[in-house]
PDB file of C-alpha atoms in Angstrom:
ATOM      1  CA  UNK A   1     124.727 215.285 -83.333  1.00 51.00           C
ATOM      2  CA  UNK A   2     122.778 217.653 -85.800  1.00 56.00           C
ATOM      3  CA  UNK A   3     124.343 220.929 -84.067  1.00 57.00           C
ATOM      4  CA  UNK A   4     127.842 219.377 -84.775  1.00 61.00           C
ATOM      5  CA  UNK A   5     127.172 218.716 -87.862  1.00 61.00           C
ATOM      6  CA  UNK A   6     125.610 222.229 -88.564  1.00 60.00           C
ATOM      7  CA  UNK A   7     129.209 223.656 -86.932  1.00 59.00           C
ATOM      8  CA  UNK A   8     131.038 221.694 -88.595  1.00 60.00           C
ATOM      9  CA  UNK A   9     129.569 222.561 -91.899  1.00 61.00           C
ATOM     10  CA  UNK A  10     129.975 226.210 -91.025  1.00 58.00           C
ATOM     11  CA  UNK A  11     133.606 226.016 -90.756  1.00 55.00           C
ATOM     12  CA  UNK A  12     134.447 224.804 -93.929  1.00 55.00           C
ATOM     13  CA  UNK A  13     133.624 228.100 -96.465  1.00 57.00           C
ATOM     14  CA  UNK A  14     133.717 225.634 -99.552  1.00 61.00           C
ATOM     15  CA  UNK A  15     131.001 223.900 -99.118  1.00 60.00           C
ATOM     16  CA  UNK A  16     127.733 226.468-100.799  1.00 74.00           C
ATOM     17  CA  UNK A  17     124.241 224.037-100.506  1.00 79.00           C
ATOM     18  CA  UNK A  18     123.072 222.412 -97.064  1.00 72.00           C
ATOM     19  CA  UNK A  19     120.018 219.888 -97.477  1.00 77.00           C
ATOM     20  CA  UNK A  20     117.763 219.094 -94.167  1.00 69.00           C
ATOM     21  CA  UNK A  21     114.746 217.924 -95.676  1.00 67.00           C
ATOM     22  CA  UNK A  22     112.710 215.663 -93.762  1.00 68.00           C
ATOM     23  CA  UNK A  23     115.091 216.279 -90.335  1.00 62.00           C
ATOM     24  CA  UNK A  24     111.808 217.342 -88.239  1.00 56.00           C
ATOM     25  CA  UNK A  25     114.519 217.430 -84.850  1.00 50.00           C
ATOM     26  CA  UNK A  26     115.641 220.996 -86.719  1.00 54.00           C
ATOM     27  CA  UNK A  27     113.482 222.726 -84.288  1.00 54.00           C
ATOM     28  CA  UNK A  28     115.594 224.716 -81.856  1.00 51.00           C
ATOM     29  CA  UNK A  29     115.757 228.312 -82.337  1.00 50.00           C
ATOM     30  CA  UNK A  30     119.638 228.033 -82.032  1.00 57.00           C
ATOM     31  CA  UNK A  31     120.223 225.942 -84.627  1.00 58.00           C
ATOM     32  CA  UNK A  32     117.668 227.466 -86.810  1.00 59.00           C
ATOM     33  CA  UNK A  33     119.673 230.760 -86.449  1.00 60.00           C
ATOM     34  CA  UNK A  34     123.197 228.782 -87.267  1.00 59.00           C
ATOM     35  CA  UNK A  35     121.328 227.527 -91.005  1.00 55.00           C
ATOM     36  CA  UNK A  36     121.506 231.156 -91.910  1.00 60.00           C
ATOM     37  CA  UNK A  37     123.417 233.552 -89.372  1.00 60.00           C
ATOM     38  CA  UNK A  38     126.266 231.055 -88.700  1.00 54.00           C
ATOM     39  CA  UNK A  39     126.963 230.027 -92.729  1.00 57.00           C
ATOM     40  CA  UNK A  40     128.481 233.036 -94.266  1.00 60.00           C
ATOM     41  CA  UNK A  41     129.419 231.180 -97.410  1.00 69.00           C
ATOM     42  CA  UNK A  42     125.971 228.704 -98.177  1.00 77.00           C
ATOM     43  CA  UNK A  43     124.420 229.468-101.027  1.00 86.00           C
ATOM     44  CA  UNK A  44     121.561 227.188-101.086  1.00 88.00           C
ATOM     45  CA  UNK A  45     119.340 225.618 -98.089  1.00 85.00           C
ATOM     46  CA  UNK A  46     116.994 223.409 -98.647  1.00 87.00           C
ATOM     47  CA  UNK A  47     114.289 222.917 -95.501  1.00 83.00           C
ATOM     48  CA  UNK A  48     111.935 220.662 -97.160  1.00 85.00           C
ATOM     49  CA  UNK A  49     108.872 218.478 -95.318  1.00 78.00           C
ATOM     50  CA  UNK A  50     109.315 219.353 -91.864  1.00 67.00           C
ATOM     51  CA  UNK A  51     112.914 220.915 -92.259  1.00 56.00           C
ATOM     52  CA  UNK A  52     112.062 223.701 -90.023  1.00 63.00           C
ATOM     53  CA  UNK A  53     110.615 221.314 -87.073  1.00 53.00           C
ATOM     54  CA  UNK A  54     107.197 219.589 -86.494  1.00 53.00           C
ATOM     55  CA  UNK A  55     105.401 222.484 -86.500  1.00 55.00           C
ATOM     56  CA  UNK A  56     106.667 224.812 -89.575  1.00 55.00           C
ATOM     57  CA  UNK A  57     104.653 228.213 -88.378  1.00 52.00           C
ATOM     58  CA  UNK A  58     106.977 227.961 -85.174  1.00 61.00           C
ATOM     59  CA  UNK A  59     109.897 228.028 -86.636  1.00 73.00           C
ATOM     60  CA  UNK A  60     109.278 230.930 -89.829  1.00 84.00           C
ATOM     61  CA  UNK A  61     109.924 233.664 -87.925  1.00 84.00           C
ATOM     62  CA  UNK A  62     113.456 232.854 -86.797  1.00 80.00           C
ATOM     63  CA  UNK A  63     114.525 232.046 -90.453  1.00 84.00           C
ATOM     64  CA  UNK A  64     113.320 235.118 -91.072  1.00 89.00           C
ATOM     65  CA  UNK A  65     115.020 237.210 -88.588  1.00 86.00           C
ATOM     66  CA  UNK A  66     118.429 235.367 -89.852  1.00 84.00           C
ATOM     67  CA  UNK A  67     117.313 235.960 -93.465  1.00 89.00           C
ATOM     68  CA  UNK A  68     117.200 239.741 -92.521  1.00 90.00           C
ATOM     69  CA  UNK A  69     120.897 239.597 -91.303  1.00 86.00           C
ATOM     70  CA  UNK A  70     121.982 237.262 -94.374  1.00 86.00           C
ATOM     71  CA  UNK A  71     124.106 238.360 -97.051  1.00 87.00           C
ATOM     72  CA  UNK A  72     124.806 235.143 -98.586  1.00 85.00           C
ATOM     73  CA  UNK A  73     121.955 233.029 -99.772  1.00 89.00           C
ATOM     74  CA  UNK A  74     120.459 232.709-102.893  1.00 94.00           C
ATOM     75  CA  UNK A  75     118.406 230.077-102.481  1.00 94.00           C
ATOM     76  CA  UNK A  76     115.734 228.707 -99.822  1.00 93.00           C
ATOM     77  CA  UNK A  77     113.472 226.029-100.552  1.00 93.00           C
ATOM     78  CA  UNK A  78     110.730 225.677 -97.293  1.00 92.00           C
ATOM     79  CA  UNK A  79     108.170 223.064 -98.971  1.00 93.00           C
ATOM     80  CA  UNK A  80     105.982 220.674 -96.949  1.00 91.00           C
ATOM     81  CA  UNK A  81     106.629 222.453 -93.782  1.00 87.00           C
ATOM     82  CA  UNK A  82     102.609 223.468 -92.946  1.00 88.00           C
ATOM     83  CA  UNK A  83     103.138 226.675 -92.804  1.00 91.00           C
ATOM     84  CA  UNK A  84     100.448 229.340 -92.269  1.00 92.00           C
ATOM     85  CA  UNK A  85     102.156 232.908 -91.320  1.00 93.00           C
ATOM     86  CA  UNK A  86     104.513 234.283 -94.162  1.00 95.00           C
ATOM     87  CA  UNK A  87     104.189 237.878 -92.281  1.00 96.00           C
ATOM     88  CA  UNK A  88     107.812 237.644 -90.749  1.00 94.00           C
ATOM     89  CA  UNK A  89     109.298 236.373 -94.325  1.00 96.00           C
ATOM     90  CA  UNK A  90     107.615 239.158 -96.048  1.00 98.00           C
ATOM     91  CA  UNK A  91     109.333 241.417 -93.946  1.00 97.00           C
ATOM     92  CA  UNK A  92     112.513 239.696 -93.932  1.00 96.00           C
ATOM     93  CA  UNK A  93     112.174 240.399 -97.826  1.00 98.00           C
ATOM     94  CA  UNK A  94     112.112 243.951 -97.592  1.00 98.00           C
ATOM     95  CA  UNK A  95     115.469 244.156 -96.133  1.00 97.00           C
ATOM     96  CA  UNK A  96     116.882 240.901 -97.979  1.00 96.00           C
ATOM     97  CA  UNK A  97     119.351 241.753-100.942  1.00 96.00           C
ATOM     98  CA  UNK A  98     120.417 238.438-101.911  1.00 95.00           C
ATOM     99  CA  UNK A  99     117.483 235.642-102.131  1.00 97.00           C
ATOM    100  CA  UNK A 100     116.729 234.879-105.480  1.00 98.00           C
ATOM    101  CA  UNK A 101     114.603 231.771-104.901  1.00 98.00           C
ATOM    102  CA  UNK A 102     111.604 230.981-102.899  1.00 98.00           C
ATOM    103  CA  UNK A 103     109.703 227.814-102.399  1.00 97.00           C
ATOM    104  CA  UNK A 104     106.883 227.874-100.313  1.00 97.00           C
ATOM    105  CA  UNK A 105     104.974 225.294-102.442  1.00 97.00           C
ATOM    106  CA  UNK A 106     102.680 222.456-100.394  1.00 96.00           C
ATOM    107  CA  UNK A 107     102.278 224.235 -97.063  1.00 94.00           C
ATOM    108  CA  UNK A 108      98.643 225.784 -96.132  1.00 94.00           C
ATOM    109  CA  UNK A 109      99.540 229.810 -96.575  1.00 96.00           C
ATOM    110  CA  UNK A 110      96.338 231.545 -97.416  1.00 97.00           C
ATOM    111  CA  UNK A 111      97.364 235.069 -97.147  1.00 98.00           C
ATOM    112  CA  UNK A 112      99.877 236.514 -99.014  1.00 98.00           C
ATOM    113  CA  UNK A 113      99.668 240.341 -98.730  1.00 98.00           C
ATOM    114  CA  UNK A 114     102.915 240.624 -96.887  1.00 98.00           C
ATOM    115  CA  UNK A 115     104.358 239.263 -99.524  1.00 98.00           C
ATOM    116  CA  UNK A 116     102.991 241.308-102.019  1.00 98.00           C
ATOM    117  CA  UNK A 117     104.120 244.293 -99.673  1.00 98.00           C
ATOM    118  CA  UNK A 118     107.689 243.287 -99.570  1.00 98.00           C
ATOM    119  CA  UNK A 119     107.762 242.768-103.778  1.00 98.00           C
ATOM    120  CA  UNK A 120     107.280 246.144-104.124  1.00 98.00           C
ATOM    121  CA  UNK A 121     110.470 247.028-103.042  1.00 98.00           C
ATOM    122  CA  UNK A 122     112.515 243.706-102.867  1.00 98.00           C
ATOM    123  CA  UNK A 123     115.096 243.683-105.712  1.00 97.00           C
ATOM    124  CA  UNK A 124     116.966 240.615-105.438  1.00 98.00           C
ATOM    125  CA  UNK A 125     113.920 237.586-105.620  1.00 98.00           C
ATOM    126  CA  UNK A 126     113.128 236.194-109.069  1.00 98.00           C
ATOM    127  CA  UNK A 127     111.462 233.177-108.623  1.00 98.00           C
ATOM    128  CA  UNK A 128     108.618 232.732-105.867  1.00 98.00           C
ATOM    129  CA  UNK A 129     106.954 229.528-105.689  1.00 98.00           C
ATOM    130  CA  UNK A 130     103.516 229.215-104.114  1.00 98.00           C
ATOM    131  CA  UNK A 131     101.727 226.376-105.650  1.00 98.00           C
ATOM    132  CA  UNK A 132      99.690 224.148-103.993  1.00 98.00           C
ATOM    133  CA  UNK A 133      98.929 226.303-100.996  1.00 98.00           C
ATOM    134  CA  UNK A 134      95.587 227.779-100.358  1.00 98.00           C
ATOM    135  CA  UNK A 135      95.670 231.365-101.739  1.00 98.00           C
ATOM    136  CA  UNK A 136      92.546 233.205-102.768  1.00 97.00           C
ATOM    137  CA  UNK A 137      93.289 236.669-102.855  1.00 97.00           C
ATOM    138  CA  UNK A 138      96.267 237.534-105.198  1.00 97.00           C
ATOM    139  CA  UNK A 139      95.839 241.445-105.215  1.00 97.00           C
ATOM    140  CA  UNK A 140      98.877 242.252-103.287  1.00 98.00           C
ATOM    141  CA  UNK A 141     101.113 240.450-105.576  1.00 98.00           C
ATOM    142  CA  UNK A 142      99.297 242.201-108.515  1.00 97.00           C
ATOM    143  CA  UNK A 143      99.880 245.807-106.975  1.00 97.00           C
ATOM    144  CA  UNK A 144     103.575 243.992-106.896  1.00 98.00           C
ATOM    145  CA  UNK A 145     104.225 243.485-110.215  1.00 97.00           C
ATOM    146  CA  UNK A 146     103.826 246.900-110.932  1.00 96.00           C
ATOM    147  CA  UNK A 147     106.561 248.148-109.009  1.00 97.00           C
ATOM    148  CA  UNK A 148     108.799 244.874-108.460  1.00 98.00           C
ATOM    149  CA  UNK A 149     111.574 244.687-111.514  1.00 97.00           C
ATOM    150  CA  UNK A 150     113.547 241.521-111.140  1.00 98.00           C
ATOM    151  CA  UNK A 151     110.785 238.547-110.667  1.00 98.00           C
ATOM    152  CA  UNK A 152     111.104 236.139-113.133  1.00 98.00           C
ATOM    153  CA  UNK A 153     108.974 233.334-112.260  1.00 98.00           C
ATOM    154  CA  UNK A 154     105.921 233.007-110.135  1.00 98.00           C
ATOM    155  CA  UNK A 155     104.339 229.782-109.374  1.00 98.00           C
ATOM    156  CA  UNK A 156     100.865 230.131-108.258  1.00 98.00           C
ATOM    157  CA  UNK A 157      99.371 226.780-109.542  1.00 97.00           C
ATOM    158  CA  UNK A 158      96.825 224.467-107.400  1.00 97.00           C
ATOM    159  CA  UNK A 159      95.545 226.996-104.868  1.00 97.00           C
ATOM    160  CA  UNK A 160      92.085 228.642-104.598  1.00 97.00           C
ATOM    161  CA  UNK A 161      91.953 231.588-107.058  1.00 97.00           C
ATOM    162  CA  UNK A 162      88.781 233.022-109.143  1.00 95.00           C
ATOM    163  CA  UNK A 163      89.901 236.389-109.324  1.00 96.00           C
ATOM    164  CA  UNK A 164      93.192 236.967-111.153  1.00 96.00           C
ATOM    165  CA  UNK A 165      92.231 240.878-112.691  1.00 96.00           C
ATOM    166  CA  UNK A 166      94.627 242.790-109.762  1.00 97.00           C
ATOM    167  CA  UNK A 167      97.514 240.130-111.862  1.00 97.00           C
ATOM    168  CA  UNK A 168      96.304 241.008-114.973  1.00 97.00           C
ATOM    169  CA  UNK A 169      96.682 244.456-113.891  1.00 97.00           C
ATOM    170  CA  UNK A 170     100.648 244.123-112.580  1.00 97.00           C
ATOM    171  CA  UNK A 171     101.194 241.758-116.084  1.00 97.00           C
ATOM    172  CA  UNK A 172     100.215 245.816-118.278  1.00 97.00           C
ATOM    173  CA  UNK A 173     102.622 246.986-116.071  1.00 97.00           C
ATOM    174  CA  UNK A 174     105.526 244.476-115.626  1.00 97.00           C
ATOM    175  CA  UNK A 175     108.550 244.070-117.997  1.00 95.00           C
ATOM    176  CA  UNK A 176     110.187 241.219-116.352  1.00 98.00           C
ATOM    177  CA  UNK A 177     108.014 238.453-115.568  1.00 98.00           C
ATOM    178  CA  UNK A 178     108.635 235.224-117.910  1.00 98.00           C
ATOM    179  CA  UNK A 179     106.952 232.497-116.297  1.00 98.00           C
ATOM    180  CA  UNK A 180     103.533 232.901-114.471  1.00 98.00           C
ATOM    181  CA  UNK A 181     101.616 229.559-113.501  1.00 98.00           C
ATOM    182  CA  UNK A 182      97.991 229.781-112.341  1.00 97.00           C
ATOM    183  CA  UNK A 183      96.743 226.144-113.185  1.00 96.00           C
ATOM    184  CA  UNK A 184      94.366 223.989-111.327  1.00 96.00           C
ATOM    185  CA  UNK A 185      92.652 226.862-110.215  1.00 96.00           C
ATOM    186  CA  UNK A 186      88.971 228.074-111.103  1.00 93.00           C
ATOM    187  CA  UNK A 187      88.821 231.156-112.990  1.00 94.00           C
ATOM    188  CA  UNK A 188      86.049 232.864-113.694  1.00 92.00           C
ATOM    189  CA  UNK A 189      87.575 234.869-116.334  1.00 91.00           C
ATOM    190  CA  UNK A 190      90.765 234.165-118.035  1.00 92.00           C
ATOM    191  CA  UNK A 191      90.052 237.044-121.016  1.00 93.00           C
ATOM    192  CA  UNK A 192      91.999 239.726-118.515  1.00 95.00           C
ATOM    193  CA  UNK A 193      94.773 237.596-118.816  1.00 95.00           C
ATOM    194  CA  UNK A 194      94.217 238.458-122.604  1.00 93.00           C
ATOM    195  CA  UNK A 195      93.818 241.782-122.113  1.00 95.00           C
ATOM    196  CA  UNK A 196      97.306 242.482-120.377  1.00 97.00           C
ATOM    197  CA  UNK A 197      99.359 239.848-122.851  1.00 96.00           C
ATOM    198  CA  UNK A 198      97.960 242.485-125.548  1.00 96.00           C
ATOM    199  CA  UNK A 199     100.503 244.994-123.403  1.00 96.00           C
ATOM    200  CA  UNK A 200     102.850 242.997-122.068  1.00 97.00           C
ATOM    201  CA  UNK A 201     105.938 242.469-123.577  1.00 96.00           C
ATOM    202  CA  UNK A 202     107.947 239.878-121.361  1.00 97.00           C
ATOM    203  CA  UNK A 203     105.710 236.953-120.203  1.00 98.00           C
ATOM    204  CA  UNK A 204     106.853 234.034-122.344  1.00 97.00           C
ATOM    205  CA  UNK A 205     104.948 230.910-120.329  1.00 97.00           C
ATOM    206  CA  UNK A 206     101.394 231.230-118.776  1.00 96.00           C
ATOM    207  CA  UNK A 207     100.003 228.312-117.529  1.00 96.00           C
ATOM    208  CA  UNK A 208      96.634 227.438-117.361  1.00 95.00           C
ATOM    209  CA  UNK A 209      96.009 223.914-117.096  1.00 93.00           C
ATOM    210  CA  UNK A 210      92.880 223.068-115.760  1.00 90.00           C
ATOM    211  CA  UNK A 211      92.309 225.843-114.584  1.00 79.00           C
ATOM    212  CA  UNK A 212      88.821 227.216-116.349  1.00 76.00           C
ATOM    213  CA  UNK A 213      86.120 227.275-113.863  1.00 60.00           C
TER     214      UNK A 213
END
């Protein structure tokens, strides 16, 4: 069965990346907790399309709660899961000291101002992926940058932004960025973009594919 399996994995401390993409019978709360909680050792999970059980916005908030107690993983890849909420993860990050990757790309998250909270303190994440979602208002993760010193890359392509100045804001501000994608958006105004590469220092790829209004 899946919850020997997940046992079984736990026991043996040299084994560091679990994959349960596209396993959509992951959906007790039990052995949600044992992905995280139970695997002192695992390095990387991957929970993509429907890895977290039919119905992704269930499940987020137990991998968070785990993710609050985990020490271990660097890595957490939750794509294709419909997710809405990201509230409990963006708590989970403010407590988090490990996580270094992200994916939330391909769910249907519009609001990401818990994130954006959690960023300004988080020191651990560099690389947040978010494309293909349904974001509009990026502020919170502008106000981020300001503070937030160890992001490296932040994938924001595909979703529903016009308004990118609170970014361009964070980018005067931020000295470790490298990678920022906001393509296949619509834009109204890409020249405070300009503005803050005239400042910034560490951005070495913006992407901006298709994304002029």
């Amino acid at each position: 069965t899946l919850k020997g399996l997940l046992r079984a994995f736990s026991a043996e401390t040299k084994r560091k990346v679990l994959e349960l993409a596209n396993m959509p019978t992951l959906c007790g709360d039990e052995l949600l907790r044992d992905a995280l909680a139970g695997f002192s050792g695992l390095l990387v999970l991957r929970l993509d399309l429907k890895g977290i059980g039919c119905e992704g916005f269930v499940a987020v908030p137990v991998l968070a709660a785990a993710l609050k107690n985990n020490t271990a993983l660097q890595e957490l890849y939750l794509s294709r899961n419909k997710i809405v909420d990201v509230s409990a993860l963006g708590e989970a990050l403010k407590v988090n000291k490990t996580l270094k990757t992200l994916d939330l790309s391909l769910n249907a998250i519009v609001d990401v101002s818990a994130l954006g909270e959690a960023l300004k303190v988080n020191a651990a994440l560099e690389t947040l992926k978010l494309g293909h979602n349904a974001i509009v208002d990026v502020s919170a993760l502008g106000e981020a940058l300001n503070a937030n010193k160890t992001l490296k890359v932040v994938d924001l392509g595909s979703n529903k932004l016009v308004d990118v100045s609170a970014l361009s804001e964070g980018l005067k501000v931020n000295q470790t960025l490298k990678v920022l994608s906001l393509g296949n958006n619509k834009l109204v105004d890409v020249s405070v973009l300009l503005h803050a590469l005239e400042v910034n220092t560490s951005l070495e790829v913006l992407s901006l594919w298709g994304a002029l209004d």
